[in-house]
Amino acid sequence: MQGSRFAFGPFVLDPGAGTLLRNGDPVAVGYRGLKLLAALVGRPGEILGKAELMDAAWPGRAVEEGNLTVQIAQLRKLLGPAGGEWISTVPRVGYRFTGAVERPGRTKREPLPLPSNPSIAVLPFVNFSNDPEEESFVDGLTEDLITDLSRTSGLFVIARNSAFAYKGKARDVREIAEELGVRYLLEGSARRASGRVRINAQLVDAVRGDHLWAERFDRSLEDIFAVQDEVTGKIVDALLGRLRAPPPRNRPKNLEAYDLCVRARKLIDDSPQTAREAHLMLTRAVSLDPEYAEAYRWLAMNHWMRWVHWGEPIEPNRSIALELARRAVAIDPNDAGCHWVLANLLAYERSFDEADAEFAKAIELDPNEADTWATLSDIAVLAGRVEAGLEHIRKAFRLNPFPASWYYLTLGQAQYAACDYQAAVETLRRDETYRTSSRRFLAASLAQLGRLDEARTEVELFLVGNPHFTTRRWAETEPFRDAATLEHFLDGYRRAGLPE
């Protein structure tokens, strides 16, 4: 599990965070230059063709080759005297990065203790189709199996993010189980072709090295969700015996809508650009299948993120998001994901009693849903229930040991609220969370520790990605219900120098 940063000479490049540092100081590099540099240092020693580089910096756009030449020249100038040596020109072909590049890695984790309940992780199924476009379908199958198992009372199920951390990696099952803190692993492969789906699945006891169950399915594509239910049932029988099944989950009636939703899941929170792609896909999905609850749920989150994270107008995004979330819950009242999305939106509406009830319902339906616990942590901290917030985010991390970056933002926020500023700094400077949206909490934590120069640097970096941020708008839109907690955050923001 390597970090996303690249170190060469006096420079550290963090493509995800959008920063280039020279001896710890930020270097002003443009968006295109950053993309080009990331492509080059990501494959040191390799020759990258001009077309490939232009696609990295101008994806989906036709641009003149002279634009690439100008950007490379600017990069060499920014990197200083050694720039011309690091980026070498391969005549009539492209460019190559010739410098030594290091990638700071993540230290090996200690094995996590096993829960008292039977514990399982569903590893990403392998795409056995000859068509790489089928990768999303196979990933969607894995995600749905995780969701179905997660809803089963008595099981401890690892979340999607952590399971997919092992995608494409050949690892020993015992080592994976130790890192995730589970006893059982589900492995498999799938192939969709000619209107049929073929699935191989096997359940492994990673502690003993035994295969508890294995089966092959060859069915019509229209039966894909029945196959998912059958696989889930057989796993539950193997681990728990015959139990009362959880309430049925809403399934899409249109397979094209399902494919669009599966693809949108991966795009919804990466960036404003990918979020817009996800919006188009989800809008199409609900038009194809007006009774598809999950598509409405993600479309609601898409509109919420527009005004909370991407700086777009509050209205009509806020009211549309709430309407879509209520629609999702009405279609499928048994989907925990629909309930926690609605709960989050209700908190932003200051309808706190209703939000608390929706969070409780989500946990009742699926106590393994890590995103519910992480979101609940955020809302609890802003309510002044800091210890509860810390407990919730720790539970989320246990269910999702390799989570999305916003989990670390939520943890850092909770640590700041608990006045544990040094812990917050350590959390928010991790590779996984060093993103523009988390730097405001990092800046506030550094300011509270009296490290004002560092805080000012983080504010500058934060404002590059959030040029319209103001403390006042943030305070007005975040769902605070505790005045002392709000004032504590505002104090850190003011000390750090964030704009009023």
PDB file of C-alpha atoms in Angstrom, residues 343-461:
ATOM      1  CA  ALA A 343     -29.751  11.324   7.638  1.00  0.00           C
ATOM      2  CA  ASN A 344     -26.738  13.340   6.537  1.00  0.00           C
ATOM      3  CA  LEU A 345     -28.863  15.674   4.415  1.00  0.00           C
ATOM      4  CA  LEU A 346     -31.393  16.164   7.210  1.00  0.00           C
ATOM      5  CA  ALA A 347     -28.573  17.203   9.543  1.00  0.00           C
ATOM      6  CA  TYR A 348     -27.609  19.918   7.053  1.00  0.00           C
ATOM      7  CA  GLU A 349     -31.272  20.983   7.101  1.00  0.00           C
ATOM      8  CA  ARG A 350     -30.967  21.304  10.902  1.00  0.00           C
ATOM      9  CA  SER A 351     -33.716  18.664  11.221  1.00  0.00           C
ATOM     10  CA  PHE A 352     -31.609  16.965  13.880  1.00  0.00           C
ATOM     11  CA  ASP A 353     -34.238  14.726  15.511  1.00  0.00           C
ATOM     12  CA  GLU A 354     -35.243  13.303  12.146  1.00  0.00           C
ATOM     13  CA  ALA A 355     -31.573  12.910  11.163  1.00  0.00           C
ATOM     14  CA  ASP A 356     -30.803  10.997  14.373  1.00  0.00           C
ATOM     15  CA  ALA A 357     -33.717   8.656  13.699  1.00  0.00           C
ATOM     16  CA  GLU A 358     -32.506   7.974  10.150  1.00  0.00           C
ATOM     17  CA  PHE A 359     -28.963   7.225  11.376  1.00  0.00           C
ATOM     18  CA  ALA A 360     -30.410   4.800  13.938  1.00  0.00           C
ATOM     19  CA  LYS A 361     -32.449   3.065  11.236  1.00  0.00           C
ATOM     20  CA  ALA A 362     -29.387   2.772   8.971  1.00  0.00           C
ATOM     21  CA  ILE A 363     -27.375   1.111  11.743  1.00  0.00           C
ATOM     22  CA  GLU A 364     -30.270  -1.201  12.594  1.00  0.00           C
ATOM     23  CA  LEU A 365     -30.454  -2.359   8.972  1.00  0.00           C
ATOM     24  CA  ASP A 366     -26.683  -2.674   8.493  1.00  0.00           C
ATOM     25  CA  PRO A 367     -24.334  -2.308  11.479  1.00  0.00           C
ATOM     26  CA  ASN A 368     -21.381  -3.131   9.176  1.00  0.00           C
ATOM     27  CA  GLU A 369     -21.831  -0.071   6.933  1.00  0.00           C
ATOM     28  CA  ALA A 370     -18.611   1.818   7.677  1.00  0.00           C
ATOM     29  CA  ASP A 371     -19.699   4.948   5.813  1.00  0.00           C
ATOM     30  CA  THR A 372     -22.656   5.298   8.173  1.00  0.00           C
ATOM     31  CA  TRP A 373     -20.373   5.310  11.217  1.00  0.00           C
ATOM     32  CA  ALA A 374     -17.922   7.764   9.610  1.00  0.00           C
ATOM     33  CA  THR A 375     -20.708  10.154   8.606  1.00  0.00           C
ATOM     34  CA  LEU A 376     -22.286   9.859  12.039  1.00  0.00           C
ATOM     35  CA  SER A 377     -18.908  10.783  13.561  1.00  0.00           C
ATOM     36  CA  ASP A 378     -18.888  14.039  11.619  1.00  0.00           C
ATOM     37  CA  ILE A 379     -22.405  14.948  12.729  1.00  0.00           C
ATOM     38  CA  ALA A 380     -21.732  13.957  16.358  1.00  0.00           C
ATOM     39  CA  VAL A 381     -18.594  16.109  16.582  1.00  0.00           C
ATOM     40  CA  LEU A 382     -20.433  19.162  15.263  1.00  0.00           C
ATOM     41  CA  ALA A 383     -23.104  18.492  17.885  1.00  0.00           C
ATOM     42  CA  GLY A 384     -20.462  18.716  20.619  1.00  0.00           C
ATOM     43  CA  ARG A 385     -20.477  14.954  21.277  1.00  0.00           C
ATOM     44  CA  VAL A 386     -16.765  14.651  20.637  1.00  0.00           C
ATOM     45  CA  GLU A 387     -16.094  11.390  22.480  1.00  0.00           C
ATOM     46  CA  ALA A 388     -18.980   9.730  20.672  1.00  0.00           C
ATOM     47  CA  GLY A 389     -17.609  11.085  17.393  1.00  0.00           C
ATOM     48  CA  LEU A 390     -14.199   9.580  18.101  1.00  0.00           C
ATOM     49  CA  GLU A 391     -15.785   6.240  18.962  1.00  0.00           C
ATOM     50  CA  HIS A 392     -17.822   6.244  15.734  1.00  0.00           C
ATOM     51  CA  ILE A 393     -14.861   7.004  13.472  1.00  0.00           C
ATOM     52  CA  ARG A 394     -12.747   4.324  15.187  1.00  0.00           C
ATOM     53  CA  LYS A 395     -15.511   1.809  14.489  1.00  0.00           C
ATOM     54  CA  ALA A 396     -15.583   2.970  10.860  1.00  0.00           C
ATOM     55  CA  PHE A 397     -11.825   2.409  10.559  1.00  0.00           C
ATOM     56  CA  ARG A 398     -12.128  -1.099  12.003  1.00  0.00           C
ATOM     57  CA  LEU A 399     -14.727  -1.998   9.399  1.00  0.00           C
ATOM     58  CA  ASN A 400     -12.717  -0.193   6.699  1.00  0.00           C
ATOM     59  CA  PRO A 401      -8.977  -0.331   7.523  1.00  0.00           C
ATOM     60  CA  PHE A 402      -7.988   1.139   4.128  1.00  0.00           C
ATOM     61  CA  PRO A 403     -10.709   3.744   3.651  1.00  0.00           C
ATOM     62  CA  ALA A 404     -11.328   6.705   1.395  1.00  0.00           C
ATOM     63  CA  SER A 405      -9.433   9.892   2.265  1.00  0.00           C
ATOM     64  CA  TRP A 406     -12.455  11.573   3.840  1.00  0.00           C
ATOM     65  CA  TYR A 407     -12.318   9.123   6.775  1.00  0.00           C
ATOM     66  CA  TYR A 408      -8.978  10.651   7.774  1.00  0.00           C
ATOM     67  CA  LEU A 409     -10.430  14.134   7.381  1.00  0.00           C
ATOM     68  CA  THR A 410     -13.253  13.104   9.734  1.00  0.00           C
ATOM     69  CA  LEU A 411     -10.789  11.622  12.236  1.00  0.00           C
ATOM     70  CA  GLY A 412      -8.597  14.724  12.099  1.00  0.00           C
ATOM     71  CA  GLN A 413     -11.635  16.938  12.652  1.00  0.00           C
ATOM     72  CA  ALA A 414     -12.637  14.870  15.703  1.00  0.00           C
ATOM     73  CA  GLN A 415      -9.095  15.016  17.100  1.00  0.00           C
ATOM     74  CA  TYR A 416      -9.057  18.788  16.654  1.00  0.00           C
ATOM     75  CA  ALA A 417     -12.414  19.059  18.451  1.00  0.00           C
ATOM     76  CA  ALA A 418     -10.926  16.988  21.298  1.00  0.00           C
ATOM     77  CA  CYS A 419      -8.005  19.488  21.491  1.00  0.00           C
ATOM     78  CA  ASP A 420      -5.593  16.697  20.530  1.00  0.00           C
ATOM     79  CA  TYR A 421      -3.893  18.943  17.989  1.00  0.00           C
ATOM     80  CA  GLN A 422      -0.699  16.943  17.540  1.00  0.00           C
ATOM     81  CA  ALA A 423      -2.678  13.791  16.743  1.00  0.00           C
ATOM     82  CA  ALA A 424      -4.761  15.802  14.274  1.00  0.00           C
ATOM     83  CA  VAL A 425      -1.611  17.045  12.527  1.00  0.00           C
ATOM     84  CA  GLU A 426      -0.265  13.502  12.235  1.00  0.00           C
ATOM     85  CA  THR A 427      -3.586  12.256  10.842  1.00  0.00           C
ATOM     86  CA  LEU A 428      -4.079  15.082   8.369  1.00  0.00           C
ATOM     87  CA  ARG A 429      -0.534  14.883   7.022  1.00  0.00           C
ATOM     88  CA  ARG A 430      -0.877  11.250   6.034  1.00  0.00           C
ATOM     89  CA  ASP A 431      -0.634  10.488   2.327  1.00  0.00           C
ATOM     90  CA  GLU A 432      -4.217   9.233   2.368  1.00  0.00           C
ATOM     91  CA  THR A 433      -5.731  12.529   3.480  1.00  0.00           C
ATOM     92  CA  TYR A 434      -3.340  15.268   2.446  1.00  0.00           C
ATOM     93  CA  ARG A 435      -5.943  16.810   0.167  1.00  0.00           C
ATOM     94  CA  THR A 436      -7.158  20.348  -0.290  1.00  0.00           C
ATOM     95  CA  SER A 437     -10.409  19.690   1.573  1.00  0.00           C
ATOM     96  CA  SER A 438      -8.602  18.536   4.732  1.00  0.00           C
ATOM     97  CA  ARG A 439      -5.975  21.274   4.909  1.00  0.00           C
ATOM     98  CA  ARG A 440      -8.314  23.685   6.690  1.00  0.00           C
ATOM     99  CA  PHE A 441      -8.303  21.393   9.745  1.00  0.00           C
ATOM    100  CA  LEU A 442      -4.554  20.843   9.436  1.00  0.00           C
ATOM    101  CA  ALA A 443      -3.970  24.618   9.325  1.00  0.00           C
ATOM    102  CA  ALA A 444      -6.186  25.149  12.380  1.00  0.00           C
ATOM    103  CA  SER A 445      -4.386  22.393  14.327  1.00  0.00           C
ATOM    104  CA  LEU A 446      -0.952  23.828  13.504  1.00  0.00           C
ATOM    105  CA  ALA A 447      -2.132  27.297  14.528  1.00  0.00           C
ATOM    106  CA  GLN A 448      -3.369  26.014  17.886  1.00  0.00           C
ATOM    107  CA  LEU A 449       0.087  24.495  18.440  1.00  0.00           C
ATOM    108  CA  GLY A 450       1.676  27.898  17.729  1.00  0.00           C
ATOM    109  CA  ARG A 451       3.246  26.712  14.461  1.00  0.00           C
ATOM    110  CA  LEU A 452       1.915  29.712  12.566  1.00  0.00           C
ATOM    111  CA  ASP A 453       4.327  29.647   9.616  1.00  0.00           C
ATOM    112  CA  GLU A 454       3.337  26.071   8.817  1.00  0.00           C
ATOM    113  CA  ALA A 455      -0.314  26.966   9.291  1.00  0.00           C
ATOM    114  CA  ARG A 456      -0.040  29.854   6.828  1.00  0.00           C
ATOM    115  CA  THR A 457       1.556  27.547   4.243  1.00  0.00           C
ATOM    116  CA  GLU A 458      -1.330  25.095   4.571  1.00  0.00           C
ATOM    117  CA  VAL A 459      -3.826  27.937   4.208  1.00  0.00           C
ATOM    118  CA  GLU A 460      -2.137  29.004   0.954  1.00  0.00           C
ATOM    119  CA  LEU A 461      -2.312  25.446  -0.380  1.00  0.00           C
TER     120      LEU A 461
END
